Coordinates of C-alpha atoms in Angstrom, one line a residue:
M26 CA -27.1 126.2 62.8
V27 CA -23.8 127.7 63.9
V28 CA -23.5 130.4 61.2
G29 CA -20.0 132.0 60.9
F30 CA -18.2 129.4 62.9
R31 CA -16.5 127.5 60.0
A32 CA -13.2 127.2 61.8
M33 CA -14.9 125.7 64.9
R34 CA -17.0 123.2 63.1
L35 CA -14.5 120.4 63.3
L36 CA -13.5 121.2 66.8
H37 CA -17.1 121.3 67.9
N38 CA -18.0 117.8 66.7
V39 CA -19.6 117.1 70.0
F40 CA -22.9 115.7 71.1
M41 CA -25.0 118.3 72.9
L42 CA -28.4 118.1 74.7
F43 CA -30.6 121.1 74.3
I44 CA -33.2 121.8 77.0
F45 CA -35.6 124.6 77.5
F46 CA -36.3 124.8 81.2
V47 CA -37.9 126.7 84.0
V48 CA -35.5 128.5 86.2
V49 CA -36.8 129.7 89.6
S50 CA -33.5 131.1 90.9
I51 CA -30.4 132.3 89.2
A52 CA -26.9 132.1 90.8
D53 CA -24.8 135.2 91.3
G54 CA -21.4 134.6 89.8
G55 CA -20.1 131.2 88.6
S56 CA -21.6 128.1 90.3
I57 CA -20.8 124.4 90.4
G58 CA -23.4 121.7 90.7
V59 CA -23.4 117.9 90.1
N60 CA -25.5 115.4 88.3
Y61 CA -26.8 112.6 90.6
G62 CA -27.5 109.6 88.3
R63 CA -28.6 106.3 89.7
I64 CA -28.2 103.7 86.9
A65 CA -26.3 101.4 89.2
N66 CA -27.0 98.7 91.8
N67 CA -24.3 99.5 94.4
L68 CA -24.9 103.2 95.2
P69 CA -25.2 104.6 98.8
S70 CA -28.6 105.6 100.2
A71 CA -30.0 109.0 99.3
A72 CA -29.4 110.2 102.9
K73 CA -25.7 109.3 102.6
V74 CA -25.5 111.0 99.2
V75 CA -26.9 114.2 100.7
N76 CA -24.2 114.1 103.5
L77 CA -21.6 113.5 100.8
L78 CA -22.7 116.5 98.8
K79 CA -22.7 118.7 101.9
S80 CA -19.2 117.5 103.0
Q81 CA -17.8 118.5 99.6
G82 CA -19.5 121.9 99.5
L83 CA -21.7 121.1 96.6
D84 CA -24.9 123.1 96.9
R85 CA -26.6 122.3 93.6
V86 CA -27.7 118.9 92.3
K87 CA -29.6 117.7 89.2
V88 CA -31.6 114.5 89.4
Y89 CA -33.1 112.6 86.5
D90 CA -36.5 111.8 88.0
S91 CA -38.7 112.7 90.9
D92 CA -37.9 109.7 93.1
P93 CA -39.6 110.4 96.5
A94 CA -36.8 108.9 98.5
V95 CA -34.3 111.3 96.9
L96 CA -36.4 114.4 97.2
K97 CA -37.2 113.7 100.8
A98 CA -33.6 113.1 101.6
L99 CA -32.7 116.5 100.2
S100 CA -35.4 118.2 102.3
G101 CA -33.9 120.8 104.7
S102 CA -30.4 120.3 103.3
G103 CA -30.2 123.7 101.7
I104 CA -29.1 122.1 98.4
K105 CA -30.7 123.5 95.3
V106 CA -32.4 120.8 93.2
T107 CA -33.2 120.5 89.5
V108 CA -35.8 117.8 88.8
N109 CA -36.2 116.5 85.3
L110 CA -39.5 116.0 83.5
P111 CA -38.8 112.7 81.8
N112 CA -38.9 112.6 77.9
E113 CA -41.8 110.2 77.8
L114 CA -44.0 112.7 79.6
L115 CA -43.3 115.6 77.2
S116 CA -46.2 115.1 74.8
S117 CA -48.7 114.7 77.6
A118 CA -47.5 117.9 79.4
A119 CA -47.5 119.8 76.1
R120 CA -51.0 118.8 75.1
R121 CA -52.8 118.8 78.5
P122 CA -52.5 121.7 81.0
S123 CA -54.1 119.5 83.6
F124 CA -51.3 116.9 83.3
A125 CA -48.7 119.6 83.8
Y126 CA -50.4 121.0 86.9
S127 CA -50.8 117.5 88.3
W128 CA -47.2 116.6 87.7
V129 CA -46.0 119.8 89.4
K130 CA -48.4 119.2 92.3
N131 CA -47.1 115.7 92.9
N132 CA -43.4 116.1 92.1
V133 CA -42.6 119.7 93.1
A134 CA -45.3 121.3 95.3
A135 CA -45.3 118.2 97.5
Y136 CA -41.7 118.8 98.5
H137 CA -41.1 122.5 98.1
P138 CA -40.0 124.6 99.8
S139 CA -38.4 122.2 102.3
T140 CA -36.7 120.6 99.3
A141 CA -35.3 123.6 97.4
I142 CA -36.4 122.7 93.9
E143 CA -35.2 125.5 91.6
A144 CA -35.6 124.2 88.1
L145 CA -37.8 121.8 86.1
P146 CA -36.0 120.8 82.8
S147 CA -38.0 119.6 79.9
A148 CA -35.4 117.5 78.1
M149 CA -35.1 116.1 74.6
K150 CA -31.9 115.0 72.9
S151 CA -31.2 116.9 69.8
S152 CA -28.2 117.6 67.6
S153 CA -30.4 118.7 64.7
T154 CA -30.8 121.8 62.7
P155 CA -34.1 123.8 63.0
T156 CA -35.6 122.2 59.9
T157 CA -35.2 118.5 60.8
P158 CA -38.1 116.3 62.0
R159 CA -36.5 116.2 65.5
A160 CA -36.3 119.9 65.6
T161 CA -39.9 120.2 64.5
S162 CA -40.8 117.8 67.3
F163 CA -38.7 120.0 69.6
R164 CA -40.8 123.1 68.8
R165 CA -43.9 121.0 69.0
Y166 CA -43.4 119.6 72.5
I167 CA -40.7 121.6 74.3
V168 CA -42.0 125.1 73.9
P169 CA -45.6 124.2 74.8
V170 CA -44.5 122.1 77.8
V171 CA -42.5 125.0 79.2
G172 CA -45.5 127.2 78.7
R173 CA -47.5 124.7 80.9
L174 CA -44.8 124.2 83.5
V175 CA -44.1 127.9 84.2
P176 CA -47.6 128.8 85.4
A177 CA -48.0 125.4 87.0
G178 CA -44.9 125.9 89.0
S179 CA -45.7 129.4 89.9
N180 CA -49.3 128.7 90.9
R181 CA -48.7 125.5 92.8
T182 CA -45.6 126.4 94.7
G183 CA -45.6 130.2 95.0
L184 CA -42.2 130.3 93.1
Q185 CA -41.5 132.8 90.5
A186 CA -39.7 132.2 87.2
N187 CA -37.1 135.0 87.2
A188 CA -35.0 134.1 84.2
R189 CA -34.9 136.1 81.0
V190 CA -36.2 133.7 78.4
P191 CA -37.6 133.1 74.9
P192 CA -40.9 135.0 74.3
K193 CA -44.0 133.5 76.0
T194 CA -42.1 130.6 77.7
G195 CA -40.3 132.0 80.7
S196 CA -37.4 129.6 79.9
S197 CA -33.7 129.5 79.6
L198 CA -31.4 127.1 77.7
M199 CA -29.4 124.3 79.2
I200 CA -26.8 122.4 77.1
N201 CA -24.6 119.4 77.6
V202 CA -21.0 120.2 76.6
Y203 CA -18.5 117.4 76.3
P204 CA -15.0 118.3 75.0
F205 CA -14.0 114.7 75.6
F206 CA -16.1 113.4 72.7
A207 CA -14.7 116.1 70.4
Y208 CA -11.2 115.3 71.4
E209 CA -11.7 111.5 71.2
S210 CA -12.9 111.8 67.6
N211 CA -10.4 114.4 66.5
A212 CA -7.3 113.9 68.6
D213 CA -5.1 114.5 65.6
V214 CA -6.3 118.1 65.3
I215 CA -7.4 119.1 68.8
P216 CA -4.6 119.7 71.3
L217 CA -5.2 117.9 74.6
D218 CA -4.2 121.0 76.5
Y219 CA -6.9 123.0 74.7
A220 CA -9.4 120.4 75.8
L221 CA -8.2 120.3 79.4
F222 CA -8.1 124.0 80.2
R223 CA -4.3 123.9 80.4
E224 CA -2.2 126.8 79.2
N225 CA -2.0 126.9 75.4
P226 CA -1.5 129.5 72.6
G227 CA -5.2 129.4 71.9
V228 CA -7.2 129.0 68.7
V229 CA -8.5 131.9 66.7
D230 CA -12.0 131.4 65.3
G231 CA -12.2 132.2 61.7
G232 CA -15.8 133.4 62.0
N233 CA -15.7 135.8 64.9
G234 CA -12.0 136.5 65.1
L235 CA -11.9 135.8 68.8
R236 CA -9.1 133.7 70.4
Y237 CA -10.2 130.7 72.4
F238 CA -8.1 129.0 75.1
S239 CA -10.4 126.1 75.8
L240 CA -12.7 123.9 73.7
F241 CA -15.3 124.3 76.4
D242 CA -15.6 128.0 75.9
A243 CA -15.6 127.6 72.1
Q244 CA -18.4 125.1 72.2
I245 CA -20.6 127.3 74.4
D246 CA -20.0 130.3 72.1
A247 CA -21.1 128.1 69.2
V248 CA -24.5 127.8 70.9
F249 CA -24.6 131.5 71.7
A250 CA -24.0 132.2 68.0
A251 CA -26.7 129.8 67.0
M252 CA -29.1 131.4 69.4
S253 CA -28.2 134.9 68.2
A254 CA -28.9 133.8 64.7
L255 CA -32.4 132.8 65.8
K256 CA -32.8 136.2 67.5
Y257 CA -32.5 134.9 71.1
D258 CA -29.6 137.1 72.1
D259 CA -30.8 137.5 75.7
V260 CA -31.3 133.8 76.5
P261 CA -29.1 132.7 79.5
I262 CA -27.3 129.4 79.1
I263 CA -26.5 126.9 81.8
V264 CA -24.3 123.8 81.3
S265 CA -26.4 121.0 82.5
E266 CA -23.8 118.3 81.9
T267 CA -20.0 118.2 81.3
G268 CA -17.4 115.8 82.4
W269 CA -14.5 113.6 81.4
P270 CA -14.2 109.8 81.9
S271 CA -11.5 108.3 84.1
K272 CA -11.4 105.1 82.1
G273 CA -12.4 103.9 78.6
D274 CA -11.9 101.3 76.0
S275 CA -8.7 101.1 74.0
N276 CA -10.1 103.2 71.3
E277 CA -11.4 105.9 73.6
L278 CA -8.5 108.3 73.4
G279 CA -7.8 110.5 76.5
A280 CA -10.0 108.5 78.9
T281 CA -7.7 108.4 81.9
V282 CA -7.7 109.4 85.6
E283 CA -5.1 112.1 85.0
N284 CA -7.1 113.7 82.2
A285 CA -10.4 113.5 84.1
A286 CA -8.8 115.1 87.1
A287 CA -7.3 117.9 85.0
Y288 CA -10.5 118.6 83.1
N289 CA -12.8 118.7 86.0
G290 CA -10.4 120.4 88.4
N291 CA -9.5 123.1 85.8
L292 CA -13.2 123.5 84.9
V293 CA -14.1 124.2 88.6
R294 CA -11.3 126.8 88.7
R295 CA -12.4 128.4 85.5
V296 CA -16.1 128.6 86.5
L297 CA -15.6 129.8 90.1
S298 CA -13.1 132.4 89.0
G299 CA -16.1 134.1 87.3
G300 CA -16.6 135.6 83.9
G301 CA -18.1 134.3 80.8
T302 CA -16.9 133.3 77.3
P303 CA -15.0 135.4 74.7
L304 CA -18.4 136.1 73.0
R305 CA -20.2 136.9 76.2
P306 CA -17.5 137.8 78.7
H307 CA -19.8 139.0 81.4
A308 CA -22.1 136.0 81.5
D309 CA -21.1 134.0 84.6
L310 CA -21.6 130.3 84.2
T311 CA -23.5 127.7 86.2
V312 CA -22.2 124.3 85.4
Y313 CA -23.3 120.8 86.5
L314 CA -20.5 118.2 86.5
F315 CA -21.3 114.7 85.2
A316 CA -21.5 112.7 87.3
L317 CA -21.5 112.1 91.0
F318 CA -20.8 108.4 90.9
N319 CA -19.5 105.8 88.5
E320 CA -22.7 103.9 87.4
N321 CA -22.1 100.2 86.8
K322 CA -25.4 99.5 85.0
K323 CA -25.0 102.1 82.2
V324 CA -24.8 100.5 78.7
G325 CA -22.3 101.4 76.0
P326 CA -18.5 101.8 76.0
T327 CA -16.5 101.6 79.2
S328 CA -16.3 105.4 79.5
E329 CA -20.1 105.5 80.1
R330 CA -19.6 103.8 83.4
N331 CA -16.6 105.9 84.5
F332 CA -17.6 109.5 84.4
G333 CA -18.0 109.6 88.2
L334 CA -16.3 111.9 90.6
F335 CA -16.8 109.2 93.3
Y336 CA -16.9 105.5 93.6
P337 CA -20.0 103.9 95.1
D338 CA -18.2 103.6 98.4
E339 CA -18.0 107.4 98.4
K340 CA -14.2 107.5 97.9
K341 CA -13.0 110.1 95.4
V342 CA -11.9 108.7 92.0
Y343 CA -9.4 111.6 91.9
D344 CA -8.9 114.6 94.2
I345 CA -10.2 117.9 93.0
P346 CA -11.9 120.8 94.9
F347 CA -15.4 121.9 94.3
T348 CA -15.4 125.3 96.2
A349 CA -13.5 128.5 96.0
E350 CA -11.9 127.8 99.3
G351 CA -10.7 124.4 98.1
L352 CA -9.1 126.0 95.0
K353 CA -6.7 128.0 97.1
G354 CA -4.2 125.1 97.3
Y355 CA -5.2 123.4 94.0
R356 CA -2.9 123.0 91.1
D357 CA -3.4 120.8 88.0
N358 CA -0.6 118.2 88.2
S359 CA 0.2 118.2 84.5
P360 CA 2.2 115.1 83.5
A361 CA 5.9 115.8 82.9
P362 CA 7.4 115.3 79.4
V363 CA 9.7 112.4 78.8
T364 CA 12.7 114.5 78.9
G365 CA 12.0 115.7 82.4
G366 CA 11.2 119.0 83.9
E367 CA 8.0 121.0 83.8
Q368 CA 5.8 121.1 80.7
R369 CA 6.0 124.5 79.0
V370 CA 3.8 126.4 76.5
S371 CA 5.5 126.6 73.1
T372 CA 4.7 127.8 69.6
A373 CA 6.5 127.5 66.3
N374 CA 9.0 130.3 67.3
G375 CA 9.1 129.2 70.9
Q376 CA 7.9 132.6 72.2
T377 CA 4.8 133.2 74.4
W378 CA 3.8 135.9 76.7
C379 CA 1.4 136.2 79.7
V380 CA -0.8 139.3 79.5
A381 CA -3.7 140.7 81.6
K382 CA -7.3 140.0 80.6
G383 CA -8.9 143.5 80.8
E384 CA -12.5 142.1 81.1
A385 CA -11.6 140.3 84.3
G386 CA -12.2 143.5 86.1
K387 CA -10.1 145.8 88.4
D388 CA -10.4 143.6 91.5
K389 CA -9.0 140.5 89.9
L390 CA -6.3 142.4 88.1
Q391 CA -5.2 144.2 91.3
A392 CA -5.2 141.0 93.2
G393 CA -3.1 139.3 90.6
L394 CA -0.7 142.2 90.4
D395 CA -0.3 142.2 94.2
Y396 CA 0.4 138.5 94.2
A397 CA 2.9 138.6 91.3
C398 CA 4.8 141.6 92.8
G399 CA 4.7 140.2 96.3
E400 CA 4.6 136.5 97.1
G401 CA 5.2 135.6 93.5
G402 CA 8.5 137.3 93.3
A403 CA 8.1 139.0 89.9
D404 CA 10.5 141.8 89.1
C405 CA 8.1 144.8 89.4
H406 CA 10.7 147.6 89.8
P407 CA 10.5 148.7 86.2
I408 CA 6.8 149.6 86.6
Q409 CA 7.3 151.8 89.7
P410 CA 6.8 155.6 89.3
G411 CA 9.7 157.2 87.4
S412 CA 11.0 153.8 86.1
T413 CA 11.4 152.8 82.5
C414 CA 8.1 150.9 82.2
F415 CA 5.8 153.0 84.4
D416 CA 4.0 154.2 81.2
P417 CA 1.5 153.4 80.1
N418 CA 0.3 154.0 83.6
T419 CA -2.8 151.7 83.6
L420 CA -3.7 148.8 85.8
E421 CA -3.9 146.5 82.8
A422 CA -0.5 147.4 81.5
H423 CA 1.2 147.1 84.9
A424 CA -0.6 143.8 85.5
S425 CA 0.6 142.5 82.1
F426 CA 4.1 143.3 83.0
A427 CA 4.0 141.7 86.4
F428 CA 2.1 138.6 85.1
N429 CA 4.6 138.1 82.3
S430 CA 7.6 138.6 84.6
Y431 CA 6.2 135.9 86.9
Y432 CA 5.4 133.6 83.9
Q433 CA 8.9 133.9 82.4
K434 CA 10.5 133.5 85.8
K435 CA 8.7 130.2 86.1
G436 CA 9.9 129.1 82.7
R437 CA 6.5 129.4 81.1
A438 CA 5.3 126.3 83.0
F439 CA 1.7 125.2 82.9
G440 CA -0.5 126.9 85.4
T441 CA 1.7 130.0 85.8
C442 CA -0.4 132.3 83.7
F443 CA -3.8 132.2 85.4
F444 CA -4.0 134.7 88.3
G445 CA -7.6 133.8 89.1
G446 CA -8.7 134.1 85.5
A447 CA -7.2 137.5 85.1
A448 CA -4.5 136.5 82.6
Y449 CA -4.0 134.5 79.4
I450 CA -1.2 133.5 77.0
V451 CA -0.5 135.1 73.7
S452 CA 1.9 133.9 71.0
Q453 CA 2.4 137.3 69.3
Q454 CA 3.9 140.3 70.9
P455 CA 1.0 142.3 72.6
S456 CA 0.2 145.0 70.1
E457 CA -1.0 147.5 72.7
Y458 CA 2.6 147.7 74.0
L459 CA 4.4 148.0 70.7
N460 CA 5.2 151.6 71.2
S461 CA 6.3 151.2 74.8
P462 CA 9.6 150.3 76.5
L463 CA 7.4 147.7 78.3
L464 CA 7.7 145.4 75.3
L465 CA 11.5 145.1 75.8
H466 CA 10.8 143.5 79.1
L467 CA 8.1 141.1 78.0
F468 CA 10.4 138.3 77.0

C-alpha cells in the first residue's frame, strides 16, 4: 500500500487504525485533543473529568461510545467532542438509512449543540492492503456508513460537513500512529531519539528523498503516500490516537515514565508549533493523545493499562503541558549520559549544524532570529550590514547563522535546535551556503 517507501517499511512496522469519519469543524493550525477511555472501575465521575479537561486547557476529547452521562457532563463546557459509532453497528448503519438517522437522532441531535459534537467516526481496525478480505469489508461498510451519517448528521442537527473528503462521502481520514510499537519491535535499528522527537541527524527516505527527524512524521507521510497512490491527494488526515506507555513488561522496550513524558511533551510542542510533515509541510495537524487515564481493566500486556496521562485520582503520571502557553517554560528533560554532562547530537564524523526551516514561515524565522541574537546570546555580529556574513541577505540565511551560533554555543545539546519548529539539524554542510563566507562560521 505504501508504494515508494522501501526505506521506511521497517521503521513503519506499526499498527494503525484507519477511520473514515464525518468532520463538522476543522481546527485552524495545530490542535491537541485527548482520548477519554473508560475501561476501568476506578475512574472519576464524568463531571470531574470535564473539570479536569478544562483545568488543563484541553478543548477536544474523543469518546468511544455515546454514554449519556458523559455527553451530558460535556454539555455547555465548550469542549469539542468526537463520538464513535461502535464497530458492531457499522453493517446496520451501512445497509439501513433509517438506522443511521435513528442513531444520529438519539446520540448526536439529542445533545447538540449544547454538547459540541464535531465528529462521528466510523471505525474499523485494519492493517490490510486494498485487496484483502478486511479491506473489502472496509469498502463495503465504511464508505456506505459515512454516506449515511453525513446527511443524517446534517439534517438532524443542522451541522454542515465542511471537510474536503473522498468523493460522495464527505469524509476525512483518521489514523492511529504509535511510534512506540515500531520502536519496541525494532529497537536495534530505530534510534530512540528519532522516536521521541529529540534532536537527531534524521533519516533520509529512499523513496521520496526527504529527510525525517521523527518517526511520527514518517509514519504519517507513509499514509499520505498510500492515499496519493489511491488518488486521494486532497484527503485531510487527523491523528485519532497516539501515545507512549509509562510502564510495560520486561520485554516491552522503552516503556518508561521518562520516555512517555518525552514523547508526549515533545509531540505537543511539535503539533502546537504548527506546520505539517515533510511531504505535506502546510497541513497543520490535529492530534488526539492516548489516553486520558490509566485504565486498569484493559487486557493484554502491562503497557495497555499504562498509556494514561493521569492516574484515576486525577494526578499527573508525568508533568507535560497541553497548551501553547504551557510550552513557554517546557523543556524535555533528556536523561544524561553515563559520563555526565548534557546529551549531544553526534554523527560518524561528529559534526552537526542547526539550520533554518524555510517552510516554517517568516514570522517563526524572525521570532527565532530575534531570540537567538537577543536573549539567546548568539554571536550575530557577522550578519550585520557590512560584515563578513551579511550576504546572502535573506531571512533564512541570517536565521540559519543565528540558530547555528546558538546551537554550537550550547554544545549541540538536545533541545537547542528547535526555535518553535523553525530549525532542524543537518549532518552535512548546508549546500546553499557552500559559496558563502557564512559556511566558515557554521561550525
